Coordinates of C-alpha atoms and ligand atoms in Angstrom, one line a residue:
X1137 CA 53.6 -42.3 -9.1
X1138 CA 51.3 -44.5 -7.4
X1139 CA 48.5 -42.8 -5.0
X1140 CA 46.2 -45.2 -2.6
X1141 CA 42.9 -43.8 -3.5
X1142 CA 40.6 -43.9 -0.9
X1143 CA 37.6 -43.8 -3.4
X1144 CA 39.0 -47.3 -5.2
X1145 CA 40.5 -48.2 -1.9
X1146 CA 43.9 -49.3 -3.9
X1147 CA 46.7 -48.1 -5.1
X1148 CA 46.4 -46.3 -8.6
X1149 CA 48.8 -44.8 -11.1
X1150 CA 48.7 -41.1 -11.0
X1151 CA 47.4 -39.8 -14.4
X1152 CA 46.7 -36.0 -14.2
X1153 CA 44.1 -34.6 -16.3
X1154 CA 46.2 -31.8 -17.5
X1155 CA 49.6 -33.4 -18.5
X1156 CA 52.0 -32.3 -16.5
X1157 CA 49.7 -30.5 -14.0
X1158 CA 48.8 -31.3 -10.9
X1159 CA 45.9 -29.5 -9.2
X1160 CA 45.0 -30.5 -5.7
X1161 CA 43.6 -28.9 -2.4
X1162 CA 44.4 -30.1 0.8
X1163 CA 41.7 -29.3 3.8
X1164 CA 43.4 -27.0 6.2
X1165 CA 42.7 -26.1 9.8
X1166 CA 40.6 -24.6 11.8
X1167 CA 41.8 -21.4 13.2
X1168 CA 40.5 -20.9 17.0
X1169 CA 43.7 -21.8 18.3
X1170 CA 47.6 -22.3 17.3
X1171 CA 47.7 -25.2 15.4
X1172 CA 48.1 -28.4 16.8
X1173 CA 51.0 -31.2 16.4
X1174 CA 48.1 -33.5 14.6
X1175 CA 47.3 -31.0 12.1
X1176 CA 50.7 -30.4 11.4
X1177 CA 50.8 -33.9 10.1
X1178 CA 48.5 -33.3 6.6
X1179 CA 50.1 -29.7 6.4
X1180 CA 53.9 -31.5 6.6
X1181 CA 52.5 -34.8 4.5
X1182 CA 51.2 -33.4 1.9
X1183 CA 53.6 -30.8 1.2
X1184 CA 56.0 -33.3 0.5
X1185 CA 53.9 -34.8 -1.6
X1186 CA 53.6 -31.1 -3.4
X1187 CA 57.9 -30.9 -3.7
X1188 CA 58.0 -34.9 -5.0
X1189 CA 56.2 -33.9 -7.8
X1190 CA 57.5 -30.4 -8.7
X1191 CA 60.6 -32.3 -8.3
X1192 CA 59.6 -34.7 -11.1
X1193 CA 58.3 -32.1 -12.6
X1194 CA 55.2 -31.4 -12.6
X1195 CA 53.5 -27.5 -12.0
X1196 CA 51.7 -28.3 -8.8
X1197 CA 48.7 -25.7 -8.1
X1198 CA 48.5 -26.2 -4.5
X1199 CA 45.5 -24.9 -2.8
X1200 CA 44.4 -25.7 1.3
X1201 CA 41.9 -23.3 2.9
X1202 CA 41.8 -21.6 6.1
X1203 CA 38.1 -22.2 8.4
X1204 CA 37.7 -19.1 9.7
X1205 CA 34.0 -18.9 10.5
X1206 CA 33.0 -21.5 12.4
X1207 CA 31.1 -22.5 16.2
X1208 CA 34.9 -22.7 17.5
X1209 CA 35.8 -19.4 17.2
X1210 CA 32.7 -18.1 17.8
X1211 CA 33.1 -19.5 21.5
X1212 CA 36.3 -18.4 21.7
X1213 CA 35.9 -14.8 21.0
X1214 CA 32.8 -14.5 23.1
X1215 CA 35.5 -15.8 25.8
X1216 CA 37.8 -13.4 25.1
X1217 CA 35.1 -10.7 24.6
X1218 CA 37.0 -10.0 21.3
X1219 CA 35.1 -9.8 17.7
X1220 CA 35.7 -13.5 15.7
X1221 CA 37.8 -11.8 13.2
X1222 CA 40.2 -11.0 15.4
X1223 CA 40.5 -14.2 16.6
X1224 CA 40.8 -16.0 13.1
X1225 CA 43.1 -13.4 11.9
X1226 CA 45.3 -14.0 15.2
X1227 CA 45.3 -17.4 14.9
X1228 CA 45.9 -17.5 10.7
X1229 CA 49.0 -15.3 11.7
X1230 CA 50.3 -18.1 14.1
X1231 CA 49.5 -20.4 11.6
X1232 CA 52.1 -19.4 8.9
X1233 CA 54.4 -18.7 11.5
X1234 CA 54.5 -22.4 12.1
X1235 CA 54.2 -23.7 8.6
X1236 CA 57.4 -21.5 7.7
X1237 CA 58.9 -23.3 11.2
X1238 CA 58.2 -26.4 9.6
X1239 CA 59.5 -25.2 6.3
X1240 CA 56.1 -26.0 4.4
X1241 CA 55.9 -23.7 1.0
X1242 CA 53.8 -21.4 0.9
X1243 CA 50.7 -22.4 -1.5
X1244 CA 49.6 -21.2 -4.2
X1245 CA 46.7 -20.5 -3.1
X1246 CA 45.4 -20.3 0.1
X1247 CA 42.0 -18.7 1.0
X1248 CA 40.4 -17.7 3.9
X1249 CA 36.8 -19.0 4.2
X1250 CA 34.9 -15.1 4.9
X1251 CA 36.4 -14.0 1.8
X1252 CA 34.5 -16.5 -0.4
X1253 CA 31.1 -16.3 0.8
X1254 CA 29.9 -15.2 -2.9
X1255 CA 31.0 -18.0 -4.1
X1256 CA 29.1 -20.2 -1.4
X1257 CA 25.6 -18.5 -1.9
X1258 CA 26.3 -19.0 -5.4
X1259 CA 26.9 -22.6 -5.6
X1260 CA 23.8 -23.0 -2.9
X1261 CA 21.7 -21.1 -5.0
X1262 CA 23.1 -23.6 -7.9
X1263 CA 21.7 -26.6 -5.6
X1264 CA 18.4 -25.5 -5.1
X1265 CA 17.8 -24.7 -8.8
X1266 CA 19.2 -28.3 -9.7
X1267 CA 16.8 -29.8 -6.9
X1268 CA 19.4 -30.7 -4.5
X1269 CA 18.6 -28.5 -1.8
X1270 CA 15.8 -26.8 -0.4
X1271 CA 15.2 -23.8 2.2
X1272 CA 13.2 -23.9 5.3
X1273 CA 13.2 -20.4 7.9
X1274 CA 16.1 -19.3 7.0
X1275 CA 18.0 -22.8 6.4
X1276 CA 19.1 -24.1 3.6
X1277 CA 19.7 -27.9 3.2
X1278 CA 21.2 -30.0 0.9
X1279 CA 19.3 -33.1 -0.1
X1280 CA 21.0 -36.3 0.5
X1281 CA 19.1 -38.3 -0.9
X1282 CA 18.9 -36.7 -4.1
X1283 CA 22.4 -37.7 -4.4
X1284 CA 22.3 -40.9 -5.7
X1285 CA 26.3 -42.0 -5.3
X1286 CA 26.4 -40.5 -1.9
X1287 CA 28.2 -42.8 0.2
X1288 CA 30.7 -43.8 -2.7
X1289 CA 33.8 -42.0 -0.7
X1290 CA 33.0 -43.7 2.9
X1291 CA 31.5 -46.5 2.0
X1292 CA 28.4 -46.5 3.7
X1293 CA 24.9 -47.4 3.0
X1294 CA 22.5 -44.7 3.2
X1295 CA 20.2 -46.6 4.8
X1296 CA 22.2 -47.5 7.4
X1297 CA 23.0 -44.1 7.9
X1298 CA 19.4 -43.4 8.1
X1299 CA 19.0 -45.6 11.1
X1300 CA 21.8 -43.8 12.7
X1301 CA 20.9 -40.2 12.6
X1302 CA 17.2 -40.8 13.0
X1303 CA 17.6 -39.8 16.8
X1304 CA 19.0 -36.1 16.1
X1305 CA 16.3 -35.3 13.6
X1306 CA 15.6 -31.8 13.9
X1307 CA 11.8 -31.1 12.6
X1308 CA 12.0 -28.9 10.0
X1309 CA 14.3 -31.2 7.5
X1310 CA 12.9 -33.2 5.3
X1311 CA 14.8 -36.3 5.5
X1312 CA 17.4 -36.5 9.0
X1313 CA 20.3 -37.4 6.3
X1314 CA 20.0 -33.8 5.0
X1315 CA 22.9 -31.4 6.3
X1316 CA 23.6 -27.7 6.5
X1317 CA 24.5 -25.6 3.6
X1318 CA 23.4 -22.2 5.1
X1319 CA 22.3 -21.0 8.3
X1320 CA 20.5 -18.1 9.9
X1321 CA 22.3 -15.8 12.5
X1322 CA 22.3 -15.8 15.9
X1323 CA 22.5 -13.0 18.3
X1324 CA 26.5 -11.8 18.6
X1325 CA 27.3 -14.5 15.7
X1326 CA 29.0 -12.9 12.0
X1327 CA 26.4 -12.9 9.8
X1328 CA 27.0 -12.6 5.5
X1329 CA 23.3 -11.2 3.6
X1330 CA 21.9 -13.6 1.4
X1331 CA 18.9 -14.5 -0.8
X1332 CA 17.7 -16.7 2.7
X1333 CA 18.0 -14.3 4.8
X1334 CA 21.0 -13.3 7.2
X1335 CA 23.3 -16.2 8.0
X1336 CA 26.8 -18.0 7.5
X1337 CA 27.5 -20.8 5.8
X1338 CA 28.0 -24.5 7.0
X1339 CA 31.4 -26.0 6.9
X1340 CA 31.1 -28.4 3.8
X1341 CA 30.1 -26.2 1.5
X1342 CA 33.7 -23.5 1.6
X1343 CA 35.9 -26.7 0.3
X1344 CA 33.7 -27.5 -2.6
X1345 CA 33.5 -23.6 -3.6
X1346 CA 37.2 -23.1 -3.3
X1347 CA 38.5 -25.6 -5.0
X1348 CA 36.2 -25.2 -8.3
X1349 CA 37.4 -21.3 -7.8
X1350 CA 41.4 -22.2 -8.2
X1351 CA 41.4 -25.2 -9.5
X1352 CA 37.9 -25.8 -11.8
X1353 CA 35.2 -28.1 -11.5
X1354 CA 37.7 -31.4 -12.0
X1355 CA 40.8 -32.1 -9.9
X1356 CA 43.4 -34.3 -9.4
X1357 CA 43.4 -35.3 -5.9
X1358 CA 41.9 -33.8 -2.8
X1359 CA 43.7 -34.6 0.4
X1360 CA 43.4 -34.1 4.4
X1361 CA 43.3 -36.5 7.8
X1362 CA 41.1 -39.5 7.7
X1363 CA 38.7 -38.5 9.9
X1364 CA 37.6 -36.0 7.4
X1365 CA 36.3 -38.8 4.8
X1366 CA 32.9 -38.7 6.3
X1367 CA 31.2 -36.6 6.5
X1368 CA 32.9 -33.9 5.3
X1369 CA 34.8 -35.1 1.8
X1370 CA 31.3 -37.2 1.1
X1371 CA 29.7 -33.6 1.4
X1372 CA 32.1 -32.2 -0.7
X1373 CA 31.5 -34.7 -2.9
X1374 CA 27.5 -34.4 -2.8
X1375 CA 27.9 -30.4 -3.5
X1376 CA 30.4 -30.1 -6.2
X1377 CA 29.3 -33.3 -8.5
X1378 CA 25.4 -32.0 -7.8
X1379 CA 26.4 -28.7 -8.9
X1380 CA 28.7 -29.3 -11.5
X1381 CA 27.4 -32.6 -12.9
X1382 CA 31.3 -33.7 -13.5
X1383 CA 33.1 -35.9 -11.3
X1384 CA 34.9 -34.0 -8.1
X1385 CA 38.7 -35.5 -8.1
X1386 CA 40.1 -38.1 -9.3
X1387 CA 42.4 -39.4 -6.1
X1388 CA 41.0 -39.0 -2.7
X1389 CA 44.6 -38.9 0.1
X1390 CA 44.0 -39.2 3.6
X1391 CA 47.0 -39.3 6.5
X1392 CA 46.2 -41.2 9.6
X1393 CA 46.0 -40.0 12.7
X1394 CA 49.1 -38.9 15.4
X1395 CA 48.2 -39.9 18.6
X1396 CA 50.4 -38.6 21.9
X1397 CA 52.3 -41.8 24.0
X1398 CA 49.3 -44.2 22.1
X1399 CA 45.9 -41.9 23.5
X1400 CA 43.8 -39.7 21.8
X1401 CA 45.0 -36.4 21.6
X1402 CA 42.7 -34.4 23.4
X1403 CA 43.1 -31.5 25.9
X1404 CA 40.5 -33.1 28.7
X1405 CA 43.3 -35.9 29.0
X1406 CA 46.3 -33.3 29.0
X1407 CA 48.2 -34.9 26.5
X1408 CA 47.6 -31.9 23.3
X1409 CA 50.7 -30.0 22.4
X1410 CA 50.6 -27.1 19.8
X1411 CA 53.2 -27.2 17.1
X1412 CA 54.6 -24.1 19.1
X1413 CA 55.2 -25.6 22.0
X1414 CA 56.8 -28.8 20.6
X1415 CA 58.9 -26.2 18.3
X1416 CA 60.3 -24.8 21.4
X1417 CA 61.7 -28.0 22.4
X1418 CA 62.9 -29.4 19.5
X1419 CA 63.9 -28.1 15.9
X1420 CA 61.1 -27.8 14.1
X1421 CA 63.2 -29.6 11.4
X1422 CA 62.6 -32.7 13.8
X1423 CA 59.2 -32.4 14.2
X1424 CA 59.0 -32.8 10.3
X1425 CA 61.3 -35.5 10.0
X1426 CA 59.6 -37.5 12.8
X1427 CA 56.2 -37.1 10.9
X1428 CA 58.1 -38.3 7.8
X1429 CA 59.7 -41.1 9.2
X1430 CA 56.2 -43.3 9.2
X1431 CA 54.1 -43.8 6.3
X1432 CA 51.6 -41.5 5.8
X1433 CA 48.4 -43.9 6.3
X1434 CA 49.8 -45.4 9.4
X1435 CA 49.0 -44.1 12.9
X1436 CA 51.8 -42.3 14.3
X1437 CA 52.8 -42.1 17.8
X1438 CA 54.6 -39.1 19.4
X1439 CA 56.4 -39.6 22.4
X1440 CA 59.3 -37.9 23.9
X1441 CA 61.4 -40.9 23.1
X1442 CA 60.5 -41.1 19.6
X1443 CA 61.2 -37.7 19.2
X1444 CA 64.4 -38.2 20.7
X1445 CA 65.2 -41.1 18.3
X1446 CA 64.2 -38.9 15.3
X1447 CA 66.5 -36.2 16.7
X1448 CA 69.6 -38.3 17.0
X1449 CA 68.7 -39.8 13.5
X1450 CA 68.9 -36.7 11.9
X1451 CA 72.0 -35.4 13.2
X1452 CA 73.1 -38.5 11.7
X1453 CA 72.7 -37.2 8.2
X1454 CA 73.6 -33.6 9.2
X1455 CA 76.8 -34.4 10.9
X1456 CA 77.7 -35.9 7.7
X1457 CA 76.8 -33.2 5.4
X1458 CA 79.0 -31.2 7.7
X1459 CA 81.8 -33.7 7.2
X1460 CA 81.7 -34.2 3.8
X1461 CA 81.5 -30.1 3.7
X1462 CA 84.8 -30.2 5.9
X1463 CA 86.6 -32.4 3.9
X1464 CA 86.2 -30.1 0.8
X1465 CA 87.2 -26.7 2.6
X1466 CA 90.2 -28.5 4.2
X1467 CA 91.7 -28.8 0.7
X1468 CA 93.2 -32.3 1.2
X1469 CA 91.5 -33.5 -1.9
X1470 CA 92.5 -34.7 -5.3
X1471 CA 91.5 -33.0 -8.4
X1472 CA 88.4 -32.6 -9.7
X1473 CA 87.4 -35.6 -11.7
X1474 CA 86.8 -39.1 -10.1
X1475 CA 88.6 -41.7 -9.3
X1476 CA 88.4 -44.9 -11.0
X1477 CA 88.3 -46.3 -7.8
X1478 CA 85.6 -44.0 -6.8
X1479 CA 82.9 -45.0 -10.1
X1480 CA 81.1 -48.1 -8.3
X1481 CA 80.7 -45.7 -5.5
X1482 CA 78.7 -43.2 -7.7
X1483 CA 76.9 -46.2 -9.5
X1484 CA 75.9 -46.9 -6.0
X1485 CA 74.8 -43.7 -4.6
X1486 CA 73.1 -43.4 -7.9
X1487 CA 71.1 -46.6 -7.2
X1488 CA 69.9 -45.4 -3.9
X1489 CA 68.5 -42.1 -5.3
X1490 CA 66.6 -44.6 -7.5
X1491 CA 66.0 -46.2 -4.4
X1492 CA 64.5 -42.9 -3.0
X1493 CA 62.4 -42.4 -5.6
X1494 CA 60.9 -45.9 -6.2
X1495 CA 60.0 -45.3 -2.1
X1496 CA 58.4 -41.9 -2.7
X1497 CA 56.5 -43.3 -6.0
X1498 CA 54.9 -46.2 -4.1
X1499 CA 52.9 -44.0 -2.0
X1500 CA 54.7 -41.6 -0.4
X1501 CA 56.5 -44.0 1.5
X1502 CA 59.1 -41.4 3.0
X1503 CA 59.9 -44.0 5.7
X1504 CA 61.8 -46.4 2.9
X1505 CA 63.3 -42.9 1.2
X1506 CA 64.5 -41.6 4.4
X1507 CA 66.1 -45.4 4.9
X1508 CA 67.7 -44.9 1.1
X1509 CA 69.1 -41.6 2.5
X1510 CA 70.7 -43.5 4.9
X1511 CA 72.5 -45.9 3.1
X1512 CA 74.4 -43.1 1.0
X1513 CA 75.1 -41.4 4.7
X1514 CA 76.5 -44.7 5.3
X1515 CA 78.4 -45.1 2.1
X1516 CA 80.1 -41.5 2.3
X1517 CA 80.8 -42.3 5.9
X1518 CA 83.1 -45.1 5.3
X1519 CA 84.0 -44.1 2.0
X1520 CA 84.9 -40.8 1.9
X1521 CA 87.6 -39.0 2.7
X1522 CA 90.6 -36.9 2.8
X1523 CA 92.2 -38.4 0.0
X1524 CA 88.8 -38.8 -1.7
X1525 CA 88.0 -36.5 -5.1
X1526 CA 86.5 -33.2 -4.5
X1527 CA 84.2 -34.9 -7.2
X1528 CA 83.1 -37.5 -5.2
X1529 CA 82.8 -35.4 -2.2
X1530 CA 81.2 -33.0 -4.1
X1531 CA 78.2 -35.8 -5.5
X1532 CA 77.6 -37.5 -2.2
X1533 CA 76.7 -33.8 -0.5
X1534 CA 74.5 -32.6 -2.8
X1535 CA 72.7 -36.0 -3.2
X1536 CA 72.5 -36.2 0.2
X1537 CA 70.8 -32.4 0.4
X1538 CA 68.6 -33.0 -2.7
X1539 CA 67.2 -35.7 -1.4
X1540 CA 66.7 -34.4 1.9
X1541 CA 65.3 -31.5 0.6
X1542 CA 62.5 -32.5 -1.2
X1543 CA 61.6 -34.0 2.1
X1544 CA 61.5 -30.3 3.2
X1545 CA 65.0 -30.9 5.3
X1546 CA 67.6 -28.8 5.3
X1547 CA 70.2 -30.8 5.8
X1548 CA 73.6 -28.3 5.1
X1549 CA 72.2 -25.9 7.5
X1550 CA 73.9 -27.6 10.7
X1551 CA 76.6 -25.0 11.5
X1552 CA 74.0 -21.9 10.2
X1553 CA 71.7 -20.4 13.1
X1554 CA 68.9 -18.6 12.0
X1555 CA 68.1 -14.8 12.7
X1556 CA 64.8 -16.2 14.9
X1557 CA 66.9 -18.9 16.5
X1558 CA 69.5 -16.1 17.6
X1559 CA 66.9 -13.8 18.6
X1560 CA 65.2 -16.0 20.8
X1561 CA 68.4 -17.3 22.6
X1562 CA 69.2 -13.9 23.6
X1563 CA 65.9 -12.9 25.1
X1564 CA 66.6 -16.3 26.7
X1565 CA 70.1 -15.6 27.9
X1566 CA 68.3 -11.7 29.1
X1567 CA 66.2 -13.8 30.9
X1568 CA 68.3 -16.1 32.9
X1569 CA 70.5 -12.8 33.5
X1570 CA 67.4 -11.3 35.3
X1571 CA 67.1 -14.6 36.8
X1572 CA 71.1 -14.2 38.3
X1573 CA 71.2 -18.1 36.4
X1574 CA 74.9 -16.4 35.6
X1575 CA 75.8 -20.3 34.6
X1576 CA 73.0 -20.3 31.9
X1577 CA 73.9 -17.4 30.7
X1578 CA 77.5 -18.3 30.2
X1579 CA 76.2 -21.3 28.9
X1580 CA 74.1 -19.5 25.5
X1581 CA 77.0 -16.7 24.9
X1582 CA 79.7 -19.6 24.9
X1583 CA 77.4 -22.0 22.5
X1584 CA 76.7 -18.8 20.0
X1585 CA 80.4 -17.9 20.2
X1586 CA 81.0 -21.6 19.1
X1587 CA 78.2 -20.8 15.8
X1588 CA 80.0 -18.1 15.0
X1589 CA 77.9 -15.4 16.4
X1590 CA 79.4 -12.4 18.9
X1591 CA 77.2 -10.5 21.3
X1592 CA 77.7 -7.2 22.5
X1593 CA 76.0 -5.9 25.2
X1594 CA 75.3 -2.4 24.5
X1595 CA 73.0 0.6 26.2
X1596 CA 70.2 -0.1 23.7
X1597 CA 70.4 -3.6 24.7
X1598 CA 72.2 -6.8 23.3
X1599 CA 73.3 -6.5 19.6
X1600 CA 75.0 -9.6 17.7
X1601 CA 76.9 -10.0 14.4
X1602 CA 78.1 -12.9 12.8
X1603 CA 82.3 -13.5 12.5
Ligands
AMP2618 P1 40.7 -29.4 11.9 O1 41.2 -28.0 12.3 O2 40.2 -30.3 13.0 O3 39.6 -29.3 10.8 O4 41.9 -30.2 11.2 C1 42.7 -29.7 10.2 C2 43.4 -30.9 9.5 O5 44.2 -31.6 10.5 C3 42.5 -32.0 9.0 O6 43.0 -32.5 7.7 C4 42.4 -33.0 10.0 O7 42.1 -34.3 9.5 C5 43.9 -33.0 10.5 N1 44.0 -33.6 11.9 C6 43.4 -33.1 13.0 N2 43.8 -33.9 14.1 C7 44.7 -34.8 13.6 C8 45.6 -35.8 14.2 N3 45.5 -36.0 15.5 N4 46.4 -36.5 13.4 C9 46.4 -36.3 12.1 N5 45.7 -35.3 11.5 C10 44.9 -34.6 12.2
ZN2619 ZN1 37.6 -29.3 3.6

């Protein structure tokens, strides 16, 4: 496997420190809010990244953290008039209910920032013995300078960064490079007890302190967005090697960004969408597919039309899963071993999956392993048939749902509607009954009926089995 390391800004061969092991920690959101269709891009990219390599193999301890203390939600819960756990813990919940709509796995572990503040103080406390930070009312700041490969990550000078900042210096630091490890409390803010008095912690510090927790001092790569190099992985990067004295990770990952029809996505301009709201217009296996479709470090555009595109591409390889599916019920096969005519075919599909996995080595590049998918789609289109071998048959399927699988697609589940996809058609079809949209109605009963699915309308309200 070949990773572009941002640190050696090239691409390197993937060695893991532990063989067979692969210990990395993706940067996760922050939760004042559903998540939105840019975060969804690290959460879907990387976890790609995570089945590649438990496909090849490896044991992949997964870890991505959830920011749940933080000026964000602070605001927002003062809006709301709510306390900020309630907020976080809303917004964590809406969180995995997306990531399973996107069909991310689950990590293996995935912490919440207020439950690690021990662990913070700790490492702080670490800093300022070692000399790297220093307290001041209440404040404790980590030393840049005392860093002496700071910059390494982001490649920037410190001097020049020196320049930069020198117009937000706030008195009491000592230097205006230094940033934020802890902070005292302010009125109606969450507040942890510590040896510097009441406070929270500032951002940096959680990634640094949860990743040495599950996954030790040294790691093999530490991923997010790109916008998160500087300043918060060169933080990271400051804390953990300061406190640890042992290099942080090995590869550094960072997607690029998703913009909406070629803007900024920003909610000023009225061009944000949540992953919710997309979800409810597309399938969410779309959404994934359409982030997979583009390489990883280039920008990505969403648009209606692309998502369109990605939608129709899709059913492409469904609606021949379903076919090659059909052709095996419908019996009209030969037996079960292969044609002779049928072995160059194999040999070929066989070359594509190597194909597919050259793609995903170099990179990631899931745009060029999608394209090999496509190839076999287009080989068992015009090759197989009724009179084909149920071997045959049998091989192109499942290469076709392996491979999309490990891009996190299901790609047999075409005819299958979910429990939550049922659900929510019927409170949809209740709706447009209230509504008296009779046609609309019809319209959801009829296209359930055609899944397989049978509604009854009863006293207690609609019920629905399948047939
Ligand atoms: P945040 O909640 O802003 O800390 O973001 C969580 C993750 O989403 C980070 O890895 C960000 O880099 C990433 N991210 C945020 N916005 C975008 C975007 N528009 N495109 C791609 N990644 C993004
Ligand atoms: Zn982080």
């Amino acid at each position: 496997m070949r990773i572009y390391n941002t640190l050696s800004q090239k691409k390197e061969e993937f060695i893991p420190i532990e063989e067979g092991k692969v210990r990395m920690y993706v940067c996760g959101p922050t939760v004042y809010s559903y998540i939105h269709i840019g975060n969804a891009r690290p959460i879907i990219v990387f976890d790609t990244f995570r089945r590649y390599m438990e496909y090849k193999g490896y044991d992949v301890n997964y870890v991505t953290n959830f920011t749940d203390v933080d000026d964000k939600i602070i605001k927002r819960a003062i809006e709301e008039g709510i306390d900020t756990r309630e907020v976080s813990e809303n917004y964590i919940k809406e969180a995995y209910r997306d990531m399973e709509a996107l069909n991310v796995n689950e990590a293996t572990h995935h912490p919440k920032a207020t439950e690690e503040i021990d662990g913070m103080i700790s490492m702080i406390s670490t800093l300022i013995d070692k000399g790297h930070a220093y307290e001041k009312n209440g404040t404790v700041y980590y030393k840049t300078r005392s860093f002496e490969d700071y910059g390494k990550l982001s490649k920037k000078n410190i001097d020049d960064l020196e320049s930069g900042s020198r117009i937000a210096v706030a008195e009491e630091k000592d230097d205006p490079l230094d940033f934020v490890l802890w902070k005292p409390k302010k009125d109606g803010e969450p507040y942890w007890v510590s040896p510097w008095g009441d406070g929270r912690p500032g951002w940096h510090i959680e990634c640094s302190v949860m990743s040495a927790k599950y996954l030790g001092d040294q790691i093999d790569i530490h991923a997010g967005g790109e916008d998160l190099i500087f300043p918060h992985h060169e933080n990271e990067i400051a804390q953990s090697e300061a406190a640890s004295g042992k290099s942080f990770a090995n590869y550094w990952m960072h997607n690029a960004f998703l913009n909406i029809d070629n803007k900024k996505m920003s909610k000023s301009e009225g061009n944000f969408f949540t992953v919710r709201e997309i979800c409810q217009q597309y399938d969410p296996q779309v959404v994934r597919f359409f982030m997979l479709n583009a390489h990883y470090r280039s920008p990505l555009n969403f648009s209606k039309d692309l998502m369109e595109a990605a939608n129709s591409s899709l059913t492409r390889i469904l609606t021949c899963v379903s076919q090659l599916e059909f052709l095996l019920e419908s019996g009209a096969v030969q037996g079960d071993d292969l044609l002779d005519s049928e072995l160059a075919l194999v040999k070929d599909i066989e070359d594509l999956q190597k194909k597919y996995e050259d793609s995903m080595e170099d990179d990631l590049n899931t745009a060029d392993a999608i394209a090999a998918i496509f190839e076999i789609v287009k080989i068992a289109n015009i090759s197989c048939k009724g009179e084909s071998s149920k071997a045959l048959l049998t091989f192109a399927k499942d290469k076709i749902v392996e491979l999309a699988g490990i891009l996190g697609i299901n790609a047999h589940r075409d005819e299958e509607l979910l429990d939550e996809k049922i659900e929510s058609l019927i409170e949809e079809r209740q709706q447009a009954r209230k509504n008296k949209d009779f046609a609309r109605s019809d319209e959801i009963r009829d296209m359930l009926l055609n899944k397989g699915i049978v509604l009854e309308d009863t006293r207690e309200g609609v019920r629905w089995r399948r047939i």
